[in-house]
mmCIF file of C-alpha atoms in Angstrom:
data_model
loop_
_atom_site.group_PDB
_atom_site.id
_atom_site.type_symbol
_atom_site.label_atom_id
_atom_site.label_comp_id
_atom_site.label_asym_id
_atom_site.label_seq_id
_atom_site.Cartn_x
_atom_site.Cartn_y
_atom_site.Cartn_z
ATOM 1 C CA MET W 25 -16.800 -7.534 -36.920
ATOM 2 C CA ASP W 26 -15.937 -11.227 -37.301
ATOM 3 C CA ALA W 27 -18.158 -14.203 -36.538
ATOM 4 C CA GLY W 28 -16.664 -14.663 -33.074
ATOM 5 C CA GLN W 29 -17.454 -11.109 -32.061
ATOM 6 C CA ARG W 30 -20.975 -11.459 -33.408
ATOM 7 C CA SER W 31 -21.592 -14.490 -31.198
ATOM 8 C CA VAL W 32 -20.907 -12.398 -28.101
ATOM 9 C CA PHE W 33 -23.004 -9.398 -29.095
ATOM 10 C CA GLN W 34 -25.926 -11.309 -30.536
ATOM 11 C CA GLY W 35 -26.474 -12.919 -27.161
ATOM 12 C CA ILE W 36 -26.185 -9.984 -24.820
ATOM 13 C CA VAL W 37 -27.965 -7.431 -26.975
ATOM 14 C CA TYR W 38 -31.381 -8.981 -26.390
ATOM 15 C CA TYR W 39 -31.248 -8.050 -22.739
ATOM 16 C CA TYR W 40 -29.667 -4.625 -23.087
ATOM 17 C CA ARG W 41 -31.854 -3.676 -26.056
ATOM 18 C CA GLU W 42 -34.928 -3.985 -23.860
ATOM 19 C CA ASN W 43 -33.475 -2.395 -20.726
ATOM 20 C CA MET W 44 -31.634 0.507 -22.387
ATOM 21 C CA VAL W 45 -28.624 0.471 -20.084
ATOM 22 C CA ASN W 46 -27.082 3.771 -21.098
ATOM 23 C CA CYS W 47 -23.949 5.054 -19.419
ATOM 24 C CA ARG W 48 -22.484 8.548 -19.208
ATOM 25 C CA TYR W 49 -19.059 10.001 -18.587
ATOM 26 C CA GLN W 50 -19.241 13.699 -17.780
ATOM 27 C CA VAL W 51 -15.969 15.600 -18.028
ATOM 28 C CA THR W 52 -15.647 19.227 -16.927
ATOM 29 C CA LEU W 53 -12.892 21.123 -18.716
ATOM 30 C CA LYS W 54 -11.097 24.204 -17.438
ATOM 31 C CA ASP W 55 -12.728 26.444 -20.079
ATOM 32 C CA ALA W 56 -16.056 26.613 -21.888
ATOM 33 C CA VAL W 57 -16.261 23.979 -24.627
ATOM 34 C CA ASP W 58 -15.815 25.051 -28.243
ATOM 35 C CA GLY W 59 -18.359 22.894 -30.066
ATOM 36 C CA ALA W 60 -16.712 23.215 -33.481
ATOM 37 C CA LEU W 61 -13.345 22.080 -32.108
ATOM 38 C CA LEU W 62 -14.995 19.214 -30.245
ATOM 39 C CA GLN W 63 -16.552 18.061 -33.524
ATOM 40 C CA GLN W 64 -13.135 18.173 -35.203
ATOM 41 C CA ALA W 65 -11.662 16.170 -32.328
ATOM 42 C CA LEU W 66 -14.428 13.572 -32.595
ATOM 43 C CA ASP W 67 -13.919 13.246 -36.357
ATOM 44 C CA ALA W 68 -10.165 12.805 -35.889
ATOM 45 C CA ALA W 69 -10.685 10.155 -33.207
ATOM 46 C CA ARG W 70 -13.252 8.375 -35.362
ATOM 47 C CA ALA W 71 -10.619 7.693 -37.992
ATOM 48 C CA LYS W 72 -8.529 5.912 -35.340
ATOM 49 C CA ALA W 73 -11.359 4.148 -33.500
ATOM 50 C CA PRO W 74 -13.715 2.440 -35.968
ATOM 51 C CA TYR W 75 -15.023 0.031 -33.329
ATOM 52 C CA TYR W 76 -17.257 2.708 -31.801
ATOM 53 C CA PHE W 77 -18.840 3.732 -35.093
ATOM 54 C CA GLN W 78 -20.774 0.616 -35.951
ATOM 55 C CA LYS W 79 -24.535 0.329 -36.059
ATOM 56 C CA PRO W 80 -26.702 -2.624 -34.984
ATOM 57 C CA VAL W 81 -28.324 -4.351 -37.943
ATOM 58 C CA TRP W 82 -31.161 -6.813 -37.389
ATOM 59 C CA GLU W 83 -31.799 -9.626 -39.842
ATOM 60 C CA LYS W 84 -34.969 -11.362 -38.691
ATOM 61 C CA LYS W 85 -34.034 -12.225 -35.077
ATOM 62 C CA LEU W 86 -30.274 -12.027 -35.518
ATOM 63 C CA LEU W 87 -28.131 -8.985 -34.905
ATOM 64 C CA HIS W 88 -24.702 -7.967 -36.010
ATOM 65 C CA LEU W 89 -22.735 -4.727 -36.093
ATOM 66 C CA GLU W 90 -21.746 -3.089 -39.353
ATOM 67 C CA PRO W 91 -19.452 -0.116 -40.013
ATOM 68 C CA SER W 92 -21.354 3.086 -40.732
ATOM 69 C CA ASP W 93 -20.369 6.113 -42.789
ATOM 70 C CA ALA W 94 -23.191 8.232 -41.351
ATOM 71 C CA PRO W 95 -22.227 11.501 -39.654
ATOM 72 C CA CYS W 96 -21.901 11.559 -35.878
ATOM 73 C CA PRO W 97 -22.699 15.148 -34.911
ATOM 74 C CA VAL W 98 -21.700 16.617 -31.569
ATOM 75 C CA ARG W 99 -24.848 17.823 -29.830
ATOM 76 C CA GLN W 100 -25.255 20.918 -27.698
ATOM 77 C CA GLY W 101 -27.079 20.423 -24.413
ATOM 78 C CA SER W 102 -27.078 17.817 -21.659
ATOM 79 C CA ALA W 103 -30.088 15.704 -22.690
ATOM 80 C CA LYS W 104 -29.301 12.012 -22.958
ATOM 81 C CA PRO W 105 -29.793 10.445 -26.397
ATOM 82 C CA GLU W 106 -31.764 7.315 -27.107
ATOM 83 C CA PHE W 107 -29.814 4.447 -28.611
ATOM 84 C CA PRO W 108 -29.454 3.542 -31.364
ATOM 85 C CA ASP W 109 -29.703 7.174 -32.491
ATOM 86 C CA GLU W 110 -31.091 8.419 -35.799
ATOM 87 C CA ASN W 111 -27.916 7.305 -37.583
ATOM 88 C CA GLY W 112 -27.826 3.936 -35.866
ATOM 89 C CA PHE W 113 -24.919 4.747 -33.539
ATOM 90 C CA THR W 114 -24.602 3.541 -29.954
ATOM 91 C CA VAL W 115 -22.209 6.294 -28.851
ATOM 92 C CA ALA W 116 -22.824 10.046 -28.666
ATOM 93 C CA LEU W 117 -21.067 13.266 -27.604
ATOM 94 C CA SER W 118 -22.639 16.441 -26.320
ATOM 95 C CA TYR W 119 -21.520 19.548 -24.460
ATOM 96 C CA GLU W 120 -22.889 22.333 -22.327
ATOM 97 C CA GLY W 121 -20.831 25.087 -20.753
ATOM 98 C CA LYS W 122 -17.560 23.541 -19.613
ATOM 99 C CA ALA W 123 -18.868 19.954 -19.608
ATOM 100 C CA VAL W 124 -18.437 17.270 -22.277
ATOM 101 C CA CYS W 125 -20.739 14.243 -22.046
ATOM 102 C CA PHE W 126 -19.861 10.844 -23.497
ATOM 103 C CA ASP W 127 -22.923 8.592 -23.686
ATOM 104 C CA TRP W 128 -22.916 4.996 -24.844
ATOM 105 C CA PHE W 129 -25.040 1.888 -24.994
ATOM 106 C CA HIS W 130 -23.664 -0.545 -22.423
ATOM 107 C CA PHE W 131 -23.658 -3.641 -24.608
ATOM 108 C CA LEU W 132 -21.066 -1.941 -26.830
ATOM 109 C CA ALA W 133 -18.484 -1.279 -24.107
ATOM 110 C CA ASP W 134 -17.956 -1.180 -20.368
ATOM 111 C CA GLY W 135 -16.198 1.670 -18.590
ATOM 112 C CA ARG W 136 -12.718 0.370 -19.363
ATOM 113 C CA GLY W 137 -13.679 -0.129 -22.975
ATOM 114 C CA MET W 138 -14.982 3.408 -23.332
ATOM 115 C CA ALA W 139 -12.047 5.076 -21.541
ATOM 116 C CA PRO W 140 -9.512 4.852 -24.439
ATOM 117 C CA PHE W 141 -11.952 6.490 -26.854
ATOM 118 C CA MET W 142 -12.900 9.236 -24.404
ATOM 119 C CA THR W 143 -9.231 9.896 -23.660
ATOM 120 C CA MET W 144 -8.377 10.175 -27.341
ATOM 121 C CA VAL W 145 -11.200 12.630 -28.076
ATOM 122 C CA LEU W 146 -10.135 14.831 -25.167
ATOM 123 C CA GLN W 147 -6.495 14.675 -26.249
ATOM 124 C CA PHE W 148 -7.355 15.734 -29.808
ATOM 125 C CA TYR W 149 -9.546 18.516 -28.441
ATOM 126 C CA CYS W 150 -6.664 19.782 -26.299
ATOM 127 C CA ASN W 151 -4.404 19.698 -29.367
ATOM 128 C CA LEU W 152 -6.831 21.993 -31.176
ATOM 129 C CA ARG W 153 -7.704 24.233 -28.229
ATOM 130 C CA TYR W 154 -4.448 24.479 -26.303
ATOM 131 C CA GLY W 155 -1.740 23.465 -28.786
ATOM 132 C CA THR W 156 -0.777 20.251 -27.020
ATOM 133 C CA ALA W 157 0.868 17.446 -28.974
ATOM 134 C CA PHE W 158 -0.988 14.281 -28.007
ATOM 135 C CA GLU W 159 -0.617 11.609 -30.695
ATOM 136 C CA GLY W 160 -3.518 9.246 -30.065
ATOM 137 C CA ARG W 161 -2.830 5.634 -30.983
ATOM 138 C CA THR W 162 -5.174 3.661 -33.220
ATOM 139 C CA LEU W 163 -7.633 1.656 -31.122
ATOM 140 C CA GLU W 164 -8.077 -1.933 -32.268
ATOM 141 C CA THR W 165 -10.091 -4.369 -30.214
ATOM 142 C CA ASP W 166 -8.986 -7.899 -29.419
ATOM 143 C CA PRO W 167 -11.115 -10.660 -30.985
ATOM 144 C CA ALA W 168 -14.110 -11.700 -28.954
ATOM 145 C CA TYR W 169 -13.721 -14.538 -26.490
ATOM 146 C CA ASP W 170 -15.277 -17.893 -27.369
ATOM 147 C CA ILE W 171 -18.206 -18.392 -24.989
ATOM 148 C CA GLU W 172 -18.714 -21.974 -26.163
ATOM 149 C CA ASP W 173 -15.122 -22.794 -25.248
ATOM 150 C CA ILE W 174 -15.558 -21.280 -21.776
ATOM 151 C CA LEU W 175 -18.802 -23.187 -21.213
ATOM 152 C CA ALA W 176 -17.078 -26.413 -22.270
ATOM 153 C CA LYS W 177 -14.364 -25.739 -19.703
ATOM 154 C CA TYR W 178 -16.863 -24.975 -16.910
ATOM 155 C CA PRO W 179 -20.014 -27.036 -17.579
ATOM 156 C CA GLU W 180 -20.859 -26.960 -13.876
ATOM 157 C CA SER W 181 -21.412 -23.199 -14.156
ATOM 158 C CA GLN W 182 -24.727 -23.921 -15.865
ATOM 159 C CA ALA W 183 -25.916 -26.395 -13.229
ATOM 160 C CA ALA W 184 -25.359 -24.305 -10.104
ATOM 161 C CA ASN W 185 -28.530 -22.207 -10.272
ATOM 162 C CA ASP W 186 -31.268 -23.037 -7.791
ATOM 163 C CA MET W 187 -34.824 -22.083 -8.710
ATOM 164 C CA GLN W 188 -35.774 -22.055 -5.010
ATOM 165 C CA ARG W 189 -32.978 -19.858 -3.696
ATOM 166 C CA PRO W 190 -34.069 -16.764 -1.742
ATOM 167 C CA VAL W 191 -33.625 -13.514 -3.618
ATOM 168 C CA VAL W 192 -33.210 -10.073 -2.108
ATOM 169 C CA GLN W 193 -36.114 -7.781 -2.913
ATOM 170 C CA THR W 194 -34.812 -4.596 -4.476
ATOM 171 C CA PHE W 195 -36.520 -1.222 -4.489
ATOM 172 C CA GLU W 196 -37.701 -0.141 -7.920
ATOM 173 C CA GLU W 197 -38.897 3.437 -7.442
ATOM 174 C CA THR W 198 -37.974 6.303 -9.770
ATOM 175 C CA PRO W 199 -34.232 6.802 -9.200
ATOM 176 C CA THR W 200 -32.825 9.827 -7.469
ATOM 177 C CA CYS W 201 -29.213 10.945 -7.731
ATOM 178 C CA CYS W 202 -26.696 11.958 -5.124
ATOM 179 C CA ARG W 203 -22.983 12.710 -5.261
ATOM 180 C CA VAL W 204 -20.376 12.350 -2.556
ATOM 181 C CA ARG W 205 -16.764 13.523 -2.781
ATOM 182 C CA LEU W 206 -14.041 12.599 -0.319
ATOM 183 C CA GLU W 207 -10.315 13.009 0.025
ATOM 184 C CA LYS W 208 -8.519 9.980 -1.361
ATOM 185 C CA ALA W 209 -5.670 10.329 1.149
ATOM 186 C CA GLY W 210 -8.096 9.772 4.014
ATOM 187 C CA LEU W 211 -9.408 6.568 2.479
ATOM 188 C CA VAL W 212 -5.864 5.305 1.871
ATOM 189 C CA ASP W 213 -4.961 6.039 5.504
ATOM 190 C CA ALA W 214 -8.027 4.121 6.696
ATOM 191 C CA ALA W 215 -7.065 1.194 4.454
ATOM 192 C CA LEU W 216 -3.536 1.153 5.899
ATOM 193 C CA ARG W 217 -4.961 1.035 9.426
ATOM 194 C CA CYS W 218 -7.123 -1.932 8.412
ATOM 195 C CA GLY W 219 -4.313 -3.647 6.497
ATOM 196 C CA VAL W 220 -6.416 -4.044 3.330
ATOM 197 C CA LYS W 221 -6.829 -2.515 -0.121
ATOM 198 C CA PRO W 222 -8.500 0.925 -0.389
ATOM 199 C CA PHE W 223 -11.336 -0.563 -2.471
ATOM 200 C CA SER W 224 -12.018 -3.102 0.284
ATOM 201 C CA THR W 225 -12.163 -0.277 2.810
ATOM 202 C CA LEU W 226 -14.449 1.747 0.556
ATOM 203 C CA THR W 227 -16.806 -1.218 0.107
ATOM 204 C CA ALA W 228 -16.845 -1.899 3.840
ATOM 205 C CA LEU W 229 -17.774 1.723 4.531
ATOM 206 C CA LEU W 230 -20.507 1.542 1.905
ATOM 207 C CA CYS W 231 -21.873 -1.571 3.628
ATOM 208 C CA LYS W 232 -21.970 0.276 6.945
ATOM 209 C CA ALA W 233 -23.732 3.255 5.337
ATOM 210 C CA VAL W 234 -26.300 1.060 3.553
ATOM 211 C CA ARG W 235 -26.953 -0.892 6.744
ATOM 212 C CA ALA W 236 -27.772 2.312 8.591
ATOM 213 C CA TYR W 237 -29.788 3.740 5.693
ATOM 214 C CA LEU W 238 -31.891 0.618 5.060
ATOM 215 C CA ASP W 239 -31.924 -0.444 8.735
ATOM 216 C CA LYS W 240 -30.908 -3.999 7.828
ATOM 217 C CA ASP W 241 -28.767 -6.431 9.824
ATOM 218 C CA GLU W 242 -27.607 -8.137 6.652
ATOM 219 C CA VAL W 243 -26.416 -6.338 3.514
ATOM 220 C CA LEU W 244 -26.107 -7.957 0.114
ATOM 221 C CA TYR W 245 -23.672 -6.198 -2.181
ATOM 222 C CA SER W 246 -22.135 -6.857 -5.574
ATOM 223 C CA TYR W 247 -19.057 -5.490 -7.273
ATOM 224 C CA SER W 248 -17.637 -5.632 -10.768
ATOM 225 C CA THR W 249 -14.145 -6.603 -11.889
ATOM 226 C CA ASP W 250 -12.350 -6.247 -15.202
ATOM 227 C CA ALA W 251 -12.039 -9.739 -16.715
ATOM 228 C CA ARG W 252 -9.839 -8.869 -19.703
ATOM 229 C CA ASP W 253 -6.800 -10.534 -18.172
ATOM 230 C CA ALA W 254 -8.640 -13.790 -17.530
ATOM 231 C CA LEU W 255 -10.142 -13.795 -21.013
ATOM 232 C CA GLY W 256 -6.756 -13.200 -22.662
ATOM 233 C CA ALA W 257 -8.084 -10.022 -24.261
ATOM 234 C CA PRO W 258 -6.133 -7.128 -22.693
ATOM 235 C CA ASN W 259 -7.078 -4.725 -25.496
ATOM 236 C CA ALA W 260 -10.767 -5.647 -25.693
ATOM 237 C CA LEU W 261 -13.008 -2.630 -26.186
ATOM 238 C CA TYR W 262 -16.206 -4.643 -25.718
ATOM 239 C CA ASN W 263 -17.831 -5.421 -22.379
ATOM 240 C CA CYS W 264 -15.608 -7.647 -20.175
ATOM 241 C CA VAL W 265 -17.081 -7.326 -16.683
ATOM 242 C CA ALA W 266 -17.396 -10.163 -14.186
ATOM 243 C CA SER W 267 -19.707 -9.366 -11.260
ATOM 244 C CA PHE W 268 -19.504 -10.981 -7.834
ATOM 245 C CA GLN W 269 -21.821 -10.880 -4.852
ATOM 246 C CA ARG W 270 -21.487 -11.276 -1.090
ATOM 247 C CA LYS W 271 -23.910 -11.365 1.827
ATOM 248 C CA LEU W 272 -22.634 -9.553 4.904
ATOM 249 C CA PRO W 273 -24.217 -9.819 8.380
ATOM 250 C CA LEU W 274 -23.453 -6.519 10.075
ATOM 251 C CA THR W 275 -24.062 -4.919 13.462
ATOM 252 C CA ALA W 276 -24.267 -1.199 14.051
ATOM 253 C CA ASP W 277 -21.042 -1.151 16.093
ATOM 254 C CA ALA W 278 -18.976 -3.525 13.934
ATOM 255 C CA PRO W 279 -15.399 -2.174 13.746
ATOM 256 C CA LEU W 280 -14.370 -1.075 10.267
ATOM 257 C CA ALA W 281 -11.240 -3.246 10.332
ATOM 258 C CA GLU W 282 -13.295 -6.350 11.048
ATOM 259 C CA VAL W 283 -15.675 -5.646 8.170
ATOM 260 C CA ALA W 284 -12.927 -4.600 5.769
ATOM 261 C CA VAL W 285 -10.826 -7.736 6.362
ATOM 262 C CA GLY W 286 -13.757 -9.953 5.357
ATOM 263 C CA VAL W 287 -14.476 -7.840 2.289
ATOM 264 C CA ASP W 288 -10.811 -7.931 1.308
ATOM 265 C CA ALA W 289 -10.555 -11.721 1.618
ATOM 266 C CA ASP W 290 -13.589 -12.179 -0.624
ATOM 267 C CA LEU W 291 -12.184 -9.724 -3.142
ATOM 268 C CA LYS W 292 -8.788 -11.453 -3.312
ATOM 269 C CA GLU W 293 -10.411 -14.840 -3.852
ATOM 270 C CA ASN W 294 -12.516 -13.561 -6.751
ATOM 271 C CA LEU W 295 -9.696 -11.686 -8.471
ATOM 272 C CA SER W 296 -8.066 -14.928 -9.616
ATOM 273 C CA ALA W 297 -8.315 -15.665 -13.342
ATOM 274 C CA GLU W 298 -10.076 -18.960 -12.620
ATOM 275 C CA ARG W 299 -12.833 -17.314 -10.595
ATOM 276 C CA LYS W 300 -13.337 -14.598 -13.185
ATOM 277 C CA LEU W 301 -13.663 -17.112 -16.013
ATOM 278 C CA PHE W 302 -16.121 -19.220 -14.041
ATOM 279 C CA ARG W 303 -18.210 -16.140 -13.339
ATOM 280 C CA ILE W 304 -18.152 -15.145 -17.006
ATOM 281 C CA ALA W 305 -19.411 -18.644 -17.789
ATOM 282 C CA GLU W 306 -22.239 -18.226 -15.276
ATOM 283 C CA GLN W 307 -23.221 -14.779 -16.539
ATOM 284 C CA MET W 308 -22.834 -15.222 -20.264
ATOM 285 C CA GLY W 309 -23.789 -18.899 -20.393
ATOM 286 C CA TRP W 310 -27.344 -18.101 -19.404
ATOM 287 C CA VAL W 311 -27.526 -15.282 -21.942
ATOM 288 C CA TYR W 312 -26.042 -17.456 -24.671
ATOM 289 C CA ARG W 313 -28.450 -20.306 -24.005
ATOM 290 C CA VAL W 314 -31.467 -18.007 -24.055
ATOM 291 C CA TYR W 315 -30.245 -16.413 -27.277
ATOM 292 C CA GLN W 316 -30.189 -19.836 -28.916
ATOM 293 C CA GLN W 317 -33.856 -20.497 -28.116
ATOM 294 C CA LYS W 318 -36.444 -19.989 -30.826
ATOM 295 C CA ALA W 319 -38.698 -17.507 -29.085
ATOM 296 C CA SER W 320 -39.923 -13.947 -29.441
ATOM 297 C CA LEU W 321 -37.934 -11.054 -27.997
ATOM 298 C CA SER W 322 -40.621 -10.426 -25.357
ATOM 299 C CA ILE W 323 -40.368 -14.007 -24.111
ATOM 300 C CA LYS W 324 -36.566 -13.855 -24.128
ATOM 301 C CA LYS W 325 -36.699 -10.667 -22.083
ATOM 302 C CA ARG W 326 -38.764 -12.395 -19.390
ATOM 303 C CA ILE W 327 -36.387 -15.362 -19.391
ATOM 304 C CA PHE W 328 -33.431 -13.004 -18.936
ATOM 305 C CA GLN W 329 -35.119 -11.328 -15.980
ATOM 306 C CA MET W 330 -35.846 -14.712 -14.430
ATOM 307 C CA GLY W 331 -32.240 -15.711 -15.029
ATOM 308 C CA GLU W 332 -30.999 -12.698 -13.093
ATOM 309 C CA TYR W 333 -32.995 -13.778 -10.072
ATOM 310 C CA ILE W 334 -32.014 -17.432 -10.388
ATOM 311 C CA SER W 335 -28.354 -16.441 -10.431
ATOM 312 C CA GLY W 336 -28.768 -14.225 -7.389
ATOM 313 C CA PHE W 337 -27.878 -11.079 -9.268
ATOM 314 C CA PRO W 338 -30.105 -8.535 -7.433
ATOM 315 C CA ALA W 339 -28.478 -6.814 -4.455
ATOM 316 C CA ASP W 340 -28.998 -3.990 -1.999
ATOM 317 C CA PHE W 341 -26.213 -2.118 -3.771
ATOM 318 C CA TRP W 342 -23.481 -2.586 -6.325
ATOM 319 C CA VAL W 343 -20.224 -0.698 -6.497
ATOM 320 C CA SER W 344 -17.829 -0.144 -9.382
ATOM 321 C CA TYR W 345 -14.487 1.582 -8.878
ATOM 322 C CA LEU W 346 -12.998 2.913 -12.087
ATOM 323 C CA GLY W 347 -10.171 4.804 -10.409
ATOM 324 C CA ASP W 348 -8.323 6.984 -12.906
ATOM 325 C CA PRO W 349 -10.906 7.376 -15.705
ATOM 326 C CA PHE W 350 -8.385 7.991 -18.505
ATOM 327 C CA ALA W 351 -6.647 5.306 -20.566
ATOM 328 C CA PRO W 352 -3.780 5.595 -20.824
ATOM 329 C CA SER W 353 -3.355 7.548 -17.617
ATOM 330 C CA SER W 354 -2.192 11.033 -18.522
ATOM 331 C CA PRO W 355 -1.156 13.595 -15.905
ATOM 332 C CA GLU W 356 -0.649 16.108 -18.714
ATOM 333 C CA LEU W 357 -4.234 15.668 -19.933
ATOM 334 C CA THR W 358 -5.647 16.121 -16.442
ATOM 335 C CA ARG W 359 -4.164 19.637 -16.382
ATOM 336 C CA TYR W 360 -7.093 20.592 -18.600
ATOM 337 C CA ILE W 361 -9.721 18.602 -16.668
ATOM 338 C CA GLU W 362 -11.452 20.031 -13.615
ATOM 339 C CA ASP W 363 -13.897 17.260 -12.780
ATOM 340 C CA PHE W 364 -15.068 13.802 -13.816
ATOM 341 C CA GLN W 365 -18.328 11.997 -13.069
ATOM 342 C CA THR W 366 -19.753 8.710 -14.310
ATOM 343 C CA TRP W 367 -23.457 7.866 -14.171
ATOM 344 C CA VAL W 368 -24.851 4.359 -14.703
ATOM 345 C CA PRO W 369 -28.407 3.154 -13.917
ATOM 346 C CA ALA W 370 -28.800 1.139 -10.714
ATOM 347 C CA ASP W 371 -29.677 -1.911 -12.784
ATOM 348 C CA GLY W 372 -30.175 -5.039 -10.668
ATOM 349 C CA ALA W 373 -29.848 -3.315 -7.283
ATOM 350 C CA SER W 374 -31.611 -0.800 -5.088
ATOM 351 C CA ILE W 375 -28.562 1.483 -5.175
ATOM 352 C CA GLY W 376 -25.807 1.773 -7.775
ATOM 353 C CA LEU W 377 -22.489 3.505 -7.045
ATOM 354 C CA GLU W 378 -19.841 4.477 -9.598
ATOM 355 C CA CYS W 379 -16.546 5.723 -8.146
ATOM 356 C CA THR W 380 -13.671 7.547 -9.823
ATOM 357 C CA SER W 381 -10.502 9.269 -8.693
ATOM 358 C CA LEU W 382 -9.145 12.570 -10.002
ATOM 359 C CA HIS W 383 -6.879 15.257 -8.473
ATOM 360 C CA GLY W 384 -6.751 13.397 -5.144
ATOM 361 C CA ILE W 385 -10.550 13.329 -4.819
ATOM 362 C CA ILE W 386 -12.782 10.269 -4.997
ATOM 363 C CA THR W 387 -16.202 11.015 -6.469
ATOM 364 C CA LEU W 388 -19.140 8.680 -5.842
ATOM 365 C CA CYS W 389 -22.007 9.089 -8.311
ATOM 366 C CA VAL W 390 -25.077 7.344 -6.926
ATOM 367 C CA LYS W 391 -28.389 6.349 -8.455
ATOM 368 C CA ASN W 392 -30.825 5.308 -5.748
ATOM 369 C CA LYS W 393 -34.191 3.587 -6.210
ATOM 370 C CA VAL W 394 -35.052 3.552 -2.491
ATOM 371 C CA PRO W 395 -38.001 5.928 -1.842
ATOM 372 C CA ARG W 396 -36.537 7.751 1.129
ATOM 373 C CA PRO W 397 -34.086 10.639 1.595
ATOM 374 C CA GLY W 398 -30.851 10.654 3.533
ATOM 375 C CA PHE W 399 -28.425 8.388 1.705
ATOM 376 C CA ALA W 400 -25.870 11.142 1.051
ATOM 377 C CA GLU W 401 -25.808 11.917 4.767
ATOM 378 C CA ALA W 402 -25.532 8.207 5.628
ATOM 379 C CA LEU W 403 -22.450 8.059 3.425
ATOM 380 C CA ARG W 404 -21.029 11.204 5.019
ATOM 381 C CA ALA W 405 -21.530 9.763 8.509
ATOM 382 C CA ALA W 406 -19.808 6.470 7.606
ATOM 383 C CA PHE W 407 -16.765 8.190 6.104
ATOM 384 C CA GLU W 408 -16.380 10.890 8.757
ATOM 385 C CA ALA W 409 -16.622 8.294 11.530
ATOM 386 C CA GLU W 410 -13.279 6.970 10.235
ATOM 387 C CA GLY W 411 -11.655 10.389 9.907
ATOM 388 C CA ILE W 412 -12.110 10.615 6.131
ATOM 389 C CA LYS W 413 -12.788 14.175 5.043
ATOM 390 C CA VAL W 414 -16.004 14.518 3.030
ATOM 391 C CA LEU W 415 -15.903 17.461 0.626
ATOM 392 C CA GLU W 416 -19.474 17.124 -0.644
ATOM 393 C CA ALA W 417 -22.571 15.067 0.160
ATOM 394 C CA ALA W 418 -25.335 16.361 -2.086
ATOM 395 C CA GLU W 419 -28.804 15.053 -2.913
ATOM 396 C CA LEU W 420 -29.295 16.036 -6.569
ATOM 397 C CA GLY W 421 -32.940 15.080 -6.955
ATOM 398 C CA ALA W 422 -34.764 12.920 -9.490
ATOM 399 C CA ASP W 423 -32.856 11.247 -12.273
ATOM 400 C CA ASN W 424 -34.220 12.899 -15.406
ATOM 401 C CA THR W 425 -32.095 10.908 -17.839
#
């Protein structure tokens, strides 16, 4: 890792190290997993993806990542690992039955950054198990972006925070999980009727469901976008997410089209490269400035938490739509995949929703810190009211990970 990459990670790791934002991709294969073959697939992918096999090394109060030759064993069982693990890694694989779990420490990669590695491991596994002929290209990350250069371009990004701004109060109870599956075709049809993108329609429906569930006349939501294009780093494996937020007054009988059009307009405005870069400056500028301060980690943690509130980060819910979870997209690979789920803590919001699409089905994996039941049914009601077929709306109980 070069000096530029270190400057990015040294800043953000202080926050994530304390909050342990661990993410999971859970892939269900068509047959029971052969652990020995999965280990061989992981070892083969490791040779082509060195980025993921680095360990954090602390020198006084500075951190950098170093390559590691330590073994990375595939684990049996579904228990989530703690990161860094005993060998210092921030990525782990495990399996149980037909499911393969990819866990990783969020400061290392976002969902798009983890997808190429996951895809390669599954391809190599299929080569061993089913005799396929996937090649698997070597994964090299683009150099890290220069946060100082971005801050110099957008100095006003560090002057926009208001210490007195009102902040939404999020629920912070022990999370529970629920999962909702719906037919993608129904969502696309609803989007066509509204004249907007499917993601805008999905977000609008989520707003309607959250309004009913929380009994609020105003919903505050946030959503994440991939900022690799704006940063000029299309092959970046590290975290490149810009998050935006919008406050939405909403009545119980608001037509979906009316809500969706407003959501869509906001989304289109924020998808420009300029807006993404400015938001990166806002997000990472605060982190970078705190990192530069001479203070203990405990003090820096409190400053980070304060910074989240100053920047208006907390929300009633956030939504991330990954779409096709594999990179590159591979219809041949999906022949061997029955199901895909992605689970991420509801960090910074009362409710966190991760959405993926596979085999014509959209799966919403939800972590909910609101201490009341009924969110799965609120989602079902919102979707079915627009003629979207809901295949599952299940409350899965407490989050034990």
